[in-house]
CSV table of C-alpha atoms in Angstrom, one decimal:
chain,number,residue,atom,x,y,z
I,3,MET,CA,0.0,0.0,0.0
I,4,ASN,CA,1.4,3.5,-0.9
I,5,ASP,CA,2.1,6.1,1.7
I,6,PHE,CA,-1.0,8.2,0.8
I,7,LYS,CA,-3.4,5.2,1.4
I,8,ARG,CA,-1.5,4.3,4.6
I,9,PHE,CA,-1.8,7.8,6.0
I,10,PHE,CA,-5.5,8.1,5.4
I,11,ALA,CA,-6.4,4.5,6.3
I,12,PRO,CA,-8.6,4.5,9.5
I,13,LYS,CA,-6.8,3.2,12.5
I,14,ARG,CA,-8.0,0.1,14.3
I,15,PRO,CA,-9.8,1.1,17.5
I,16,GLU,CA,-8.2,-0.3,20.6
I,17,ASP,CA,-11.5,-0.5,22.6
I,18,ALA,CA,-13.6,-3.6,22.0
I,19,GLU,CA,-16.9,-1.7,22.0
I,20,ARG,CA,-15.6,0.8,19.3
I,21,GLN,CA,-14.4,-2.1,17.3
I,22,LEU,CA,-17.8,-3.8,17.5
I,23,THR,CA,-19.5,-0.5,16.4
I,24,ARG,CA,-17.2,-0.1,13.4
I,25,VAL,CA,-17.5,-3.7,12.2
I,26,GLN,CA,-21.3,-3.7,12.5
I,27,ARG,CA,-21.5,-0.4,10.5
I,28,GLN,CA,-19.2,-1.8,7.8
I,29,ALA,CA,-21.2,-5.1,7.6
I,30,ASN,CA,-24.5,-3.3,7.2
I,31,LEU,CA,-23.2,-0.9,4.6
I,32,ARG,CA,-21.7,-3.8,2.6
I,33,TRP,CA,-24.9,-6.0,2.9
I,34,PRO,CA,-27.8,-3.5,3.5
I,35,ARG,CA,-30.5,-6.2,2.9
I,36,GLN,CA,-29.1,-8.6,5.5
I,37,GLN,CA,-28.7,-6.4,8.5
I,38,THR,CA,-26.2,-7.6,11.1
I,39,LEU,CA,-26.6,-6.9,14.9
I,40,LEU,CA,-23.4,-7.7,16.9
I,41,GLY,CA,-23.9,-8.5,20.5
I,42,SER,CA,-20.4,-9.3,22.0
I,43,ALA,CA,-16.8,-9.7,21.3
I,44,LEU,CA,-15.4,-13.2,21.4
I,45,ARG,CA,-11.8,-12.3,20.7
I,46,ILE,CA,-9.9,-9.0,20.3
I,47,SER,CA,-6.5,-9.0,18.8
I,48,PRO,CA,-4.3,-6.7,16.6
I,49,GLU,CA,-4.6,-9.1,13.6
I,50,ALA,CA,-8.2,-10.2,13.8
I,51,SER,CA,-11.2,-9.7,16.0
I,52,VAL,CA,-14.2,-12.0,16.3
I,53,PHE,CA,-17.8,-11.0,17.3
I,54,ARG,CA,-21.0,-12.9,18.1
I,55,GLY,CA,-24.1,-11.5,16.5
I,56,GLU,CA,-27.3,-12.1,14.5
I,57,ARG,CA,-28.1,-11.8,10.8
I,58,GLU,CA,-31.6,-12.2,9.6
I,59,ALA,CA,-32.5,-13.9,13.0
I,60,ARG,CA,-29.7,-16.4,12.5
I,61,ALA,CA,-26.8,-16.6,15.0
I,62,VAL,CA,-23.5,-15.7,13.3
I,63,VAL,CA,-19.9,-15.1,14.0
I,64,VAL,CA,-18.3,-12.0,12.3
I,65,LYS,CA,-14.5,-12.0,11.9
I,66,LYS,CA,-12.7,-8.7,11.0
I,67,PHE,CA,-9.1,-8.8,9.7
I,68,TRP,CA,-7.5,-5.5,10.4
I,69,GLU,CA,-4.3,-5.4,8.3
I,70,LEU,CA,-5.0,-3.7,5.0
I,71,GLU,CA,-2.1,-5.5,3.2
I,72,SER,CA,-3.4,-9.0,4.0
I,73,ARG,CA,-7.2,-8.7,4.2
I,74,ARG,CA,-7.9,-10.2,0.8
I,75,ALA,CA,-5.5,-13.1,1.4
I,76,PHE,CA,-6.9,-13.9,4.8
I,77,VAL,CA,-10.5,-13.7,3.6
I,78,GLY,CA,-9.7,-15.6,0.4
I,79,GLN,CA,-8.0,-18.4,2.3
I,80,THR,CA,-10.9,-18.7,4.8
I,81,ALA,CA,-13.4,-19.0,1.9
I,82,GLU,CA,-11.2,-21.5,0.0
I,83,ALA,CA,-10.7,-23.7,3.1
I,84,LEU,CA,-14.4,-23.8,4.0
I,85,ASP,CA,-15.4,-24.5,0.3
I,86,ARG,CA,-13.0,-27.4,0.3
I,87,LEU,CA,-14.6,-28.9,3.4
I,88,ALA,CA,-18.1,-28.4,1.8
I,89,SER,CA,-16.9,-30.3,-1.2
I,90,LEU,CA,-16.4,-33.4,0.9
I,91,GLY,CA,-20.1,-33.7,1.4
I,92,PRO,CA,-22.2,-34.1,4.6
I,93,HIS,CA,-21.1,-36.3,7.4
I,94,PRO,CA,-23.4,-37.7,10.1
I,95,ALA,CA,-21.0,-37.0,13.0
I,96,PHE,CA,-18.9,-34.0,11.8
I,97,SER,CA,-19.5,-30.5,10.6
I,98,PHE,CA,-17.9,-27.0,10.4
I,99,ASN,CA,-19.3,-23.5,10.4
I,100,GLU,CA,-21.0,-22.4,7.2
I,101,LEU,CA,-19.7,-19.5,5.3
I,102,LEU,CA,-22.4,-16.8,4.7
I,103,ALA,CA,-20.7,-13.7,3.3
I,104,THR,CA,-17.2,-12.3,2.7
I,105,SER,CA,-15.6,-9.0,1.8
I,106,GLY,CA,-11.9,-9.0,1.0
I,107,HIS,CA,-11.9,-5.2,0.7
I,108,LEU,CA,-13.3,-4.8,4.2
I,109,GLY,CA,-11.6,-7.9,5.7
I,110,LEU,CA,-14.9,-9.3,6.8
I,111,VAL,CA,-16.1,-12.9,7.1
I,112,ILE,CA,-19.6,-13.8,8.3
I,113,ALA,CA,-20.1,-17.5,9.2
I,114,SER,CA,-22.7,-19.5,11.1
I,115,PHE,CA,-22.4,-19.6,14.9
I,116,GLU,CA,-22.0,-23.2,16.1
I,117,GLY,CA,-24.0,-23.5,19.4
I,118,GLY,CA,-22.8,-26.0,22.0
I,119,THR,CA,-19.8,-26.5,24.3
I,120,PRO,CA,-16.2,-26.0,23.3
I,121,VAL,CA,-14.2,-29.2,23.7
I,122,ASP,CA,-11.5,-27.5,25.8
I,123,LYS,CA,-14.3,-26.7,28.3
I,124,LEU,CA,-15.6,-30.3,28.2
I,125,LEU,CA,-12.1,-31.7,28.9
I,126,GLU,CA,-12.1,-29.8,32.2
I,127,LYS,CA,-15.3,-31.6,33.4
I,128,PRO,CA,-14.6,-34.6,35.7
I,129,ASP,CA,-17.6,-36.7,34.3
I,130,VAL,CA,-16.6,-36.5,30.7
I,131,ASN,CA,-15.0,-39.4,28.8
I,132,ARG,CA,-11.8,-37.6,27.9
I,133,ARG,CA,-10.4,-40.4,25.7
I,134,GLN,CA,-13.6,-40.7,23.7
I,135,LEU,CA,-13.7,-36.9,23.2
I,136,ILE,CA,-10.0,-36.8,22.1
I,137,LYS,CA,-10.7,-39.6,19.7
I,138,ARG,CA,-13.6,-37.7,18.2
I,139,CYS,CA,-11.4,-34.7,17.4
I,140,CYS,CA,-8.8,-37.0,15.9
I,141,ASP,CA,-11.5,-38.6,13.8
I,142,TRP,CA,-12.6,-35.2,12.6
I,143,GLN,CA,-9.1,-34.4,11.5
I,144,HIS,CA,-8.8,-37.7,9.6
I,145,TRP,CA,-12.1,-37.0,7.9
I,146,ALA,CA,-11.0,-33.5,6.8
I,147,GLU,CA,-7.7,-34.9,5.4
I,148,GLN,CA,-9.5,-37.4,3.1
I,149,GLY,CA,-6.2,-39.1,2.2
I,150,ASP,CA,-4.9,-36.0,0.6
I,151,PHE,CA,-1.3,-36.3,1.8
I,152,ALA,CA,2.1,-35.0,0.6
I,153,GLN,CA,5.6,-35.8,1.8
I,154,THR,CA,8.3,-33.2,1.8
I,155,GLY,CA,11.6,-32.4,3.6
I,156,LEU,CA,11.4,-30.6,6.9
I,157,ASN,CA,12.0,-26.8,6.5
I,158,THR,CA,14.7,-26.5,9.2
I,159,ASP,CA,15.8,-23.1,8.0
I,160,GLY,CA,12.3,-21.7,8.3
I,161,LEU,CA,11.8,-23.2,11.8
I,162,ALA,CA,15.2,-21.9,13.0
I,163,ALA,CA,14.2,-18.4,11.7
I,164,GLU,CA,10.9,-18.7,13.6
I,165,ILE,CA,12.7,-19.6,16.9
I,166,ASN,CA,15.3,-16.9,16.5
I,167,ARG,CA,12.7,-14.2,15.8
I,168,ILE,CA,11.2,-15.0,19.2
I,169,LEU,CA,14.5,-15.1,20.9
I,170,GLN,CA,15.4,-11.7,19.5
I,171,ASN,CA,12.3,-10.2,21.2
I,172,ARG,CA,12.7,-12.0,24.5
I,173,VAL,CA,13.9,-9.0,26.4
I,174,GLN,CA,10.4,-8.0,27.5
I,175,HIS,CA,9.4,-11.5,28.6
I,176,ARG,CA,8.9,-12.2,32.3
I,177,ASP,CA,10.8,-15.5,32.1
I,178,ALA,CA,13.4,-14.8,29.4
I,179,GLY,CA,15.9,-17.2,30.9
I,180,LEU,CA,13.7,-20.3,30.5
I,181,LEU,CA,12.6,-19.1,27.1
I,182,VAL,CA,16.3,-18.9,26.0
I,183,GLU,CA,17.0,-22.4,27.5
I,184,LEU,CA,14.1,-23.9,25.6
I,185,GLY,CA,14.8,-22.1,22.4
I,186,SER,CA,18.5,-23.2,22.4
I,187,ALA,CA,17.5,-26.8,23.0
I,188,LEU,CA,15.1,-26.7,20.0
I,189,LEU,CA,17.8,-25.2,17.8
I,190,ASP,CA,20.1,-28.0,18.9
I,191,MET,CA,17.5,-30.6,18.0
I,192,LEU,CA,17.0,-29.0,14.5
I,193,GLY,CA,20.6,-29.9,13.6
I,194,GLY,CA,19.7,-33.6,13.6
I,195,LEU,CA,16.4,-33.1,11.8
I,196,ALA,CA,17.7,-31.4,8.6
I,197,GLY,CA,16.1,-33.0,5.5
I,198,LYS,CA,13.9,-35.4,7.5
I,199,PRO,CA,10.8,-36.3,5.6
I,200,VAL,CA,7.5,-35.0,7.0
I,201,LEU,CA,3.9,-35.8,6.1
I,202,LYS,CA,1.6,-32.9,5.2
I,203,ALA,CA,-2.2,-32.9,4.9
I,204,PRO,CA,-5.1,-30.5,4.9
I,205,GLY,CA,-7.5,-30.3,7.8
I,206,HIS,CA,-7.9,-27.8,10.6
I,207,PRO,CA,-5.1,-25.3,10.4
I,208,ASP,CA,-5.3,-24.6,14.2
I,209,PHE,CA,-6.0,-28.1,15.5
I,210,ALA,CA,-6.8,-27.4,19.1
I,211,PRO,CA,-9.6,-28.3,21.5
I,212,ARG,CA,-10.8,-24.7,21.7
I,213,ASN,CA,-11.6,-24.8,18.0
I,214,PHE,CA,-14.1,-27.7,18.3
I,215,ILE,CA,-17.7,-27.4,19.5
I,216,MET,CA,-19.8,-30.3,20.7
I,217,ARG,CA,-23.3,-29.5,19.6
I,218,GLU,CA,-26.4,-30.5,21.4
I,219,ASP,CA,-27.3,-32.9,18.7
I,220,GLY,CA,-24.0,-34.8,19.2
I,221,ILE,CA,-22.3,-33.5,16.1
I,222,LEU,CA,-18.7,-32.3,16.5
I,223,SER,CA,-18.3,-29.0,14.7
I,224,ALA,CA,-15.0,-27.2,13.8
I,225,VAL,CA,-14.7,-23.4,14.0
I,226,ASP,CA,-12.1,-20.8,13.2
I,227,ILE,CA,-10.8,-22.4,10.0
I,228,HIS,CA,-8.9,-19.5,8.5
I,229,ARG,CA,-6.1,-21.0,6.3
I,230,VAL,CA,-6.0,-23.3,3.3
I,231,GLY,CA,-3.3,-25.7,2.3
I,232,LYS,CA,-1.5,-28.8,3.6
I,233,PHE,CA,0.0,-28.6,7.1
I,234,VAL,CA,2.6,-30.7,8.9
I,235,LYS,CA,0.6,-33.4,10.6
I,236,THR,CA,3.0,-33.9,13.5
I,237,ARG,CA,3.0,-30.1,14.2
I,238,GLN,CA,-0.8,-30.1,14.2
I,239,SER,CA,-0.9,-33.0,16.6
I,240,ALA,CA,1.6,-31.4,19.0
I,241,MET,CA,-0.6,-28.3,18.9
I,242,PHE,CA,-3.6,-30.3,20.1
I,243,LEU,CA,-1.7,-32.1,22.8
I,244,VAL,CA,0.0,-29.0,24.2
I,245,SER,CA,-3.2,-26.8,24.0
I,246,LYS,CA,-5.0,-29.4,26.0
I,247,ASP,CA,-2.1,-29.8,28.4
I,248,PHE,CA,-1.6,-26.1,29.0
I,249,ARG,CA,-5.2,-25.6,30.2
I,250,GLU,CA,-4.7,-28.0,33.1
I,251,MET,CA,-3.7,-26.4,36.4
I,252,GLU,CA,-2.0,-29.3,38.1
I,253,ILE,CA,0.5,-32.1,37.3
I,254,SER,CA,-1.0,-35.1,39.1
I,255,ARG,CA,-0.5,-37.9,36.6
I,256,PRO,CA,2.5,-39.7,35.1
I,257,LEU,CA,4.0,-37.4,32.5
I,258,LEU,CA,6.1,-37.8,29.4
I,259,PHE,CA,7.5,-34.6,27.9
I,260,GLY,CA,5.1,-32.6,30.1
I,261,LEU,CA,2.0,-34.6,28.9
I,262,ASP,CA,-0.1,-37.2,30.4
I,263,ARG,CA,1.4,-40.6,29.3
I,264,GLN,CA,-1.9,-42.5,29.0
I,265,GLU,CA,-3.7,-39.9,26.9
I,266,LEU,CA,-0.6,-39.3,24.8
I,267,ARG,CA,-0.3,-42.9,23.9
I,268,GLN,CA,-4.1,-43.1,23.2
I,269,PHE,CA,-3.7,-40.0,20.9
I,270,LEU,CA,-0.9,-41.8,19.0
I,271,THR,CA,-2.8,-45.0,18.5
I,272,HIS,CA,-5.4,-43.1,16.5
I,273,GLY,CA,-2.7,-42.6,13.8
I,274,THR,CA,-2.7,-38.8,14.2
I,275,VAL,CA,1.1,-38.8,14.1
I,276,PRO,CA,3.0,-40.8,11.4
I,277,ALA,CA,4.8,-43.6,13.2
I,278,GLN,CA,8.3,-42.6,11.8
I,279,GLU,CA,7.9,-39.1,13.3
I,280,VAL,CA,6.9,-40.0,16.9
I,281,ASN,CA,10.4,-40.1,18.5
I,282,SER,CA,11.9,-37.2,16.6
I,283,LEU,CA,9.5,-34.7,15.1
I,284,LEU,CA,6.7,-35.0,17.6
I,285,ILE,CA,9.1,-34.4,20.5
I,286,PHE,CA,10.5,-31.3,18.7
I,287,PHE,CA,7.1,-29.9,17.8
I,288,ILE,CA,5.8,-30.4,21.4
I,289,GLY,CA,8.7,-28.3,22.5
I,290,LEU,CA,8.2,-25.7,19.8
I,291,THR,CA,4.5,-25.4,20.7
I,292,TYR,CA,5.4,-24.9,24.4
I,293,PHE,CA,8.0,-22.3,23.2
I,294,THR,CA,5.6,-20.3,21.0
I,295,ILE,CA,2.7,-20.3,23.5
I,296,TYR,CA,4.9,-19.4,26.4
I,297,ALA,CA,6.6,-16.6,24.4
I,298,ARG,CA,3.3,-15.1,23.3
I,299,ASN,CA,1.3,-15.4,26.5
I,300,PRO,CA,2.9,-16.8,29.6
I,301,GLY,CA,-0.4,-16.3,31.5
I,302,LYS,CA,-1.3,-15.1,34.9
I,303,PRO,CA,1.1,-16.0,37.8
I,304,ARG,CA,-0.5,-19.3,38.7
I,305,LYS,CA,-0.8,-20.5,35.1
I,306,MET,CA,2.7,-19.2,34.5
I,307,ARG,CA,4.1,-21.4,37.3
I,308,VAL,CA,2.3,-24.5,35.8
I,309,ARG,CA,3.6,-23.8,32.3
I,310,ARG,CA,7.1,-23.2,33.6
I,311,ARG,CA,7.0,-26.5,35.4
I,312,ARG,CA,5.7,-28.3,32.3
I,313,ILE,CA,8.6,-26.9,30.2
I,314,ARG,CA,11.0,-28.0,32.9
I,315,VAL,CA,9.6,-31.5,32.6
I,316,PHE,CA,10.1,-31.4,28.9
I,317,LEU,CA,13.7,-30.2,29.1
I,318,ALA,CA,14.5,-32.8,31.8
I,319,HIS,CA,13.1,-35.6,29.6
I,320,LEU,CA,14.9,-34.2,26.6
I,321,ARG,CA,18.3,-34.3,28.4
I,322,GLN,CA,17.5,-37.9,29.6
I,323,GLY,CA,16.8,-39.0,26.0
I,324,LYS,CA,13.4,-40.4,26.8
I,325,ARG,CA,11.4,-41.8,24.0
I,326,ILE,CA,7.7,-42.1,23.2
I,327,SER,CA,6.3,-45.6,22.5
I,328,ARG,CA,2.9,-46.3,21.0
């Protein structure tokens, strides 16, 4: 974008209420015959904000991408990813939110709201069958892949650059020492992973319990699908495991690499991680997910203590050379 457009581009409001007002106004100007009434903010961030609302008496989610340079790309990828899933046809047990309207120019995506309980909330309930719930999420991912796999070499240069970018900005982090220790260990691991084959597949780009909704009719529905393409399966699996693990507030069960041993093995038996990647790439990506989450948001004091302890478990097991067995 040239300097003239950048200068006169409206700035993103910092306040959630002002963001909501602007997004609602833009949506109603763009689609005057289908008026949208926003009710609350589900997420506010510099890159994209998400709002709950109604459109023609239908519950919807409205996502607003703020960066002018990338709006069309983000909106286009969201539409392409949801169109691909729609092309798979209906499934009796799985679904995803329906795309209703998009505007690349405004950076707006309107999709159906999936009512129910997020899986991350269900996993916290003592009376829930955790293994069955985790299996359902794995099965959704397998369905979304539809056998569309590709094998390629691990991009160690790109991963090293990702780690180094975070390390360069560590000064403001409340636990910079541990962040450096973990980042250095991951960079050392990368040296032995250069050129290692990895399996990629489509599916949910942010495969985490918070992005799945168990509807009242028993259907598992995926939300927040915002990228298209094939993703490293092992990295997606590590994301799910660590996202689940970081929500728990105590370490009270046998752990392997900071994760519950029994559920980890169950997760692996569903074939979510290629067998040849379990004792190398999965361990690396578990550590990388800890690293990126902790660098971005260490959490409140109590949560920070739990996350620090989990990272210490991971580093200790890494030094001991422990392996994961199916």
